[in-house]
Amino acid sequence: MSGDGNWVKVANAEDVPAGEMIAVAIEGKNLALYHLDNGEFHATENVCTHQFALLTDGWLEDCYIECPLHAGRFDVRTGKGQGDPIDEDVRVFPVKIEDGAVLVMV
Ligand code: FES
């Protein structure tokens, strides 16, 4: 991992139950933090790449987030758009857990 970013604490792991997500504002960015049913944490930009909507206002199902506005979907592990109307992937950020804290590299 290059040393470009900083690891920033965004939450306590226990505050985000599995299957849920939260919006976090950090260093001028709107991020979405997801806790998947399988225990993994992932982070993406929170703003949809299609138009303006917050992904955390949508629906998380397994590893997919569905945008509340036009039902575009992204794989939160990779940021890959899952077809119409999404034609641009969403940016993802590395996440790690340390001493019960969720850290995101921004
Ligand atoms: Fe997200 Fe249109 S704004 S799918």
Coordinates of N, CA and C and ligand atoms in Angstrom, one line a residue:
M1 N 0.9 -1.2 0.0 CA 0.0 0.0 0.0 C 0.9 1.2 0.0
S2 N 0.6 2.1 -0.9 CA 1.4 3.3 -1.0 C 1.1 4.2 0.2
G3 N 2.0 5.1 0.5 CA 1.8 6.0 1.7 C 1.1 7.2 1.4
D4 N 0.3 7.3 0.4 CA -0.4 8.5 0.0 C -1.4 9.0 1.0
G5 N -2.2 8.1 1.4 CA -3.4 8.5 2.3 C -3.1 8.4 3.7
N6 N -4.1 8.7 4.5 CA -4.0 8.6 6.0 C -5.1 7.7 6.4
W7 N -4.8 6.8 7.4 CA -5.8 6.0 8.0 C -6.6 6.9 9.0
V8 N -7.9 7.0 8.9 CA -8.7 7.8 9.7 C -9.8 7.0 10.4
K9 N -9.9 7.1 11.7 CA -11.0 6.4 12.4 C -12.3 7.0 12.0
V10 N -13.3 6.2 11.5 CA -14.6 6.7 11.1 C -15.7 6.1 12.0
A11 N -15.5 5.1 12.8 CA -16.5 4.5 13.6 C -15.9 3.5 14.5
N12 N -16.7 3.1 15.5 CA -16.4 1.9 16.3 C -17.1 0.7 15.6
A13 N -16.4 -0.4 15.4 CA -17.0 -1.5 14.7 C -18.4 -1.9 15.3
E14 N -18.5 -1.9 16.6 CA -19.7 -2.3 17.2 C -20.9 -1.4 17.0
D15 N -20.6 -0.2 16.5 CA -21.7 0.8 16.3 C -22.4 0.6 14.9
V16 N -21.8 -0.3 14.1 CA -22.4 -0.6 12.8 C -22.7 -2.0 12.6
P17 N -23.9 -2.4 13.0 CA -24.3 -3.9 12.9 C -24.1 -4.4 11.5
A18 N -23.9 -5.7 11.5 CA -23.8 -6.4 10.2 C -25.1 -6.2 9.4
G19 N -24.9 -5.9 8.1 CA -26.1 -5.7 7.2 C -26.5 -4.2 7.2
E20 N -25.7 -3.4 7.9 CA -26.1 -1.9 8.0 C -24.9 -1.1 7.4
M21 N -25.2 0.2 7.3 CA -24.2 1.2 6.7 C -24.5 2.5 7.4
I22 N -23.4 3.3 7.3 CA -23.6 4.7 7.9 C -22.9 5.6 6.9
A23 N -23.3 6.9 7.0 CA -22.7 7.9 6.2 C -21.6 8.6 7.1
V24 N -20.4 8.8 6.6 CA -19.4 9.5 7.4 C -18.8 10.6 6.5
A25 N -18.6 11.8 7.1 CA -18.0 12.9 6.5 C -16.6 13.0 7.0
I26 N -15.6 12.9 6.1 CA -14.2 12.8 6.6 C -13.3 13.6 5.6
E27 N -12.5 14.5 6.1 CA -11.6 15.2 5.2 C -12.2 15.7 4.0
G28 N -13.4 16.3 4.1 CA -14.1 16.9 3.0 C -14.8 15.9 2.1
K29 N -14.8 14.7 2.4 CA -15.4 13.6 1.5 C -16.6 13.1 2.2
N30 N -17.6 12.8 1.4 CA -18.8 12.0 1.9 C -18.6 10.5 1.6
L31 N -18.4 9.8 2.7 CA -18.2 8.3 2.5 C -19.3 7.5 3.0
A32 N -19.5 6.4 2.5 CA -20.4 5.4 3.0 C -19.6 4.2 3.6
L33 N -19.9 3.8 4.8 CA -19.2 2.7 5.4 C -20.3 1.5 5.5
Y34 N -19.9 0.4 5.0 CA -20.8 -0.8 5.0 C -20.3 -1.9 5.8
H35 N -21.1 -2.5 6.6 CA -20.8 -3.7 7.3 C -21.6 -4.9 6.7
L36 N -20.9 -5.7 5.9 CA -21.7 -6.8 5.2 C -22.1 -7.9 6.2
D37 N -23.0 -8.7 5.7 CA -23.5 -9.8 6.5 C -22.4 -10.8 6.8
N38 N -21.4 -10.9 5.9 CA -20.3 -11.8 6.1 C -19.2 -11.3 7.1
G39 N -19.4 -10.0 7.6 CA -18.5 -9.5 8.6 C -17.5 -8.5 8.0
E40 N -17.4 -8.4 6.7 CA -16.5 -7.5 6.1 C -17.0 -6.1 6.2
F41 N -16.0 -5.1 6.3 CA -16.3 -3.7 6.2 C -15.8 -3.2 4.9
H42 N -16.5 -2.3 4.3 CA -16.1 -1.7 3.0 C -16.5 -0.2 3.1
A43 N -15.8 0.6 2.3 CA -16.1 2.0 2.2 C -16.1 2.5 0.8
T44 N -17.1 3.3 0.4 CA -17.1 3.9 -0.9 C -17.4 5.4 -0.8
E45 N -17.2 6.2 -1.9 CA -17.9 7.5 -1.9 C -19.3 7.3 -1.7
N46 N -20.0 8.3 -1.0 CA -21.4 8.1 -0.7 C -22.3 8.7 -1.8
V47 N -21.7 9.4 -2.7 CA -22.5 10.1 -3.7 C -22.5 9.2 -5.0
C48 N -23.7 8.9 -5.5 CA -23.9 8.1 -6.7 C -23.2 8.7 -7.8
T49 N -22.6 7.9 -8.7 CA -21.9 8.4 -9.9 C -22.9 8.8 -11.0
H50 N -24.2 8.5 -10.9 CA -25.2 8.7 -11.9 C -25.7 10.2 -11.8
Q51 N -26.4 10.5 -10.8 CA -26.8 11.8 -10.5 C -26.5 12.1 -9.0
F52 N -27.2 13.0 -8.4 CA -26.9 13.2 -7.0 C -27.9 12.5 -6.1
A53 N -27.4 11.5 -5.4 CA -28.1 10.8 -4.4 C -27.1 10.2 -3.4
L54 N -27.5 10.0 -2.2 CA -26.6 9.4 -1.2 C -26.9 7.9 -1.2
L55 N -25.8 7.1 -1.4 CA -26.0 5.7 -1.4 C -26.5 5.1 -0.1
T56 N -26.1 5.8 1.0 CA -26.6 5.4 2.3 C -28.1 5.6 2.5
D57 N -28.8 6.3 1.6 CA -30.2 6.4 1.6 C -30.9 5.3 0.9
G58 N -30.0 4.4 0.3 CA -30.5 3.3 -0.5 C -30.6 2.0 0.3
W59 N -30.4 0.9 -0.4 CA -30.6 -0.4 0.2 C -29.3 -1.3 0.0
L60 N -28.9 -1.8 1.1 CA -27.7 -2.7 1.1 C -28.2 -4.2 1.1
E61 N -27.8 -4.9 0.1 CA -28.2 -6.3 0.1 C -26.9 -7.1 -0.3
D62 N -26.5 -8.0 0.6 CA -25.2 -8.7 0.5 C -24.1 -7.6 0.3
C63 N -23.4 -7.7 -0.9 CA -22.3 -6.8 -1.1 C -22.8 -5.7 -2.1
Y64 N -24.1 -5.6 -2.3 CA -24.5 -4.6 -3.3 C -25.3 -3.4 -2.6
I65 N -25.0 -2.2 -3.1 CA -25.7 -1.1 -2.6 C -26.6 -0.6 -3.8
E66 N -27.9 -0.4 -3.5 CA -28.8 0.1 -4.5 C -29.1 1.5 -4.3
C67 N -28.9 2.4 -5.2 CA -29.1 3.8 -5.1 C -30.6 4.1 -5.0
P68 N -31.0 5.0 -4.1 CA -32.4 5.3 -3.8 C -33.1 6.0 -5.0
L69 N -32.3 6.6 -5.9 CA -33.0 7.5 -6.9 C -33.4 6.7 -8.1
H70 N -32.5 5.9 -8.8 CA -32.9 5.2 -10.0 C -32.5 3.8 -9.9
A71 N -32.3 3.3 -8.7 CA -32.0 1.9 -8.5 C -30.7 1.3 -9.2
G72 N -29.8 2.3 -9.4 CA -28.5 1.8 -9.9 C -27.8 1.0 -8.8
R73 N -27.0 0.0 -9.1 CA -26.3 -0.8 -8.1 C -24.8 -0.8 -8.3
F74 N -24.1 -0.9 -7.1 CA -22.7 -1.0 -7.1 C -22.3 -2.2 -6.2
D75 N -21.2 -2.9 -6.6 CA -20.6 -3.8 -5.7 C -19.7 -3.0 -4.7
V76 N -20.0 -3.0 -3.4 CA -19.3 -2.1 -2.5 C -17.9 -2.6 -2.3
R77 N -17.6 -3.9 -2.7 CA -16.2 -4.4 -2.5 C -15.2 -3.8 -3.5
T78 N -15.8 -3.6 -4.7 CA -14.9 -3.1 -5.8 C -15.3 -1.7 -6.4
G79 N -16.6 -1.3 -6.1 CA -17.1 -0.1 -6.6 C -17.7 -0.2 -8.0
K80 N -17.6 -1.5 -8.5 CA -18.1 -1.7 -9.9 C -19.6 -1.4 -10.0
G81 N -20.0 -0.6 -11.0 CA -21.3 -0.4 -11.4 C -21.9 -1.7 -11.9
Q82 N -23.2 -1.9 -11.6 CA -23.8 -3.2 -12.1 C -24.8 -3.0 -13.2
G83 N -24.4 -2.1 -14.1 CA -25.3 -1.9 -15.3 C -26.2 -0.7 -15.2
D84 N -27.1 -0.5 -16.1 CA -27.9 0.6 -16.3 C -28.6 1.1 -14.9
P85 N -28.6 2.3 -14.6 CA -28.1 3.5 -15.4 C -26.7 3.9 -15.1
I86 N -26.0 3.0 -14.4 CA -24.6 3.4 -13.9 C -23.6 3.1 -15.0
D87 N -22.9 4.2 -15.4 CA -21.8 3.9 -16.4 C -20.4 4.3 -15.9
E88 N -20.4 4.7 -14.6 CA -19.1 5.0 -14.0 C -19.1 4.3 -12.6
D89 N -18.0 3.6 -12.3 CA -17.8 3.0 -11.0 C -17.7 4.0 -9.9
V90 N -18.0 3.6 -8.7 CA -17.9 4.5 -7.6 C -16.5 4.2 -6.9
R91 N -15.9 5.2 -6.4 CA -14.6 5.1 -5.8 C -14.7 4.3 -4.5
V92 N -13.7 3.4 -4.3 CA -13.7 2.7 -3.0 C -12.4 3.1 -2.2
F93 N -12.5 2.9 -0.9 CA -11.4 3.2 0.0 C -11.0 2.0 0.8
P94 N -9.7 1.8 1.1 CA -9.3 0.7 1.9 C -9.8 0.9 3.4
V95 N -10.2 -0.2 4.0 CA -10.7 -0.2 5.3 C -10.0 -1.3 6.1
K96 N -9.7 -1.0 7.4 CA -9.2 -2.0 8.3 C -9.8 -1.8 9.7
I97 N -9.8 -2.9 10.5 CA -10.3 -2.8 11.8 C -9.1 -2.9 12.8
E98 N -9.0 -2.0 13.7 CA -7.9 -2.1 14.7 C -8.5 -1.8 16.1
D99 N -8.3 -2.7 17.0 CA -8.8 -2.5 18.4 C -10.2 -2.0 18.4
G100 N -11.0 -2.6 17.6 CA -12.5 -2.3 17.6 C -12.8 -1.1 16.8
A101 N -11.8 -0.4 16.3 CA -12.1 0.8 15.5 C -12.1 0.5 14.0
V102 N -12.9 1.2 13.3 CA -12.9 1.1 11.8 C -12.1 2.2 11.3
L103 N -11.1 1.9 10.5 CA -10.2 2.9 9.9 C -10.3 2.9 8.4
V104 N -10.4 4.1 7.8 CA -10.5 4.2 6.4 C -9.3 5.0 5.9
M105 N -8.7 4.5 4.8 CA -7.6 5.3 4.2 C -8.2 6.3 3.2
V106 N -8.0 7.6 3.5 CA -8.5 8.7 2.7 C -7.4 9.5 2.2
Ligands
FES1 FE1 -28.0 6.8 -8.4 FE2 -29.4 7.7 -10.6 S1 -28.6 8.9 -9.0 S2 -28.9 5.6 -10.0

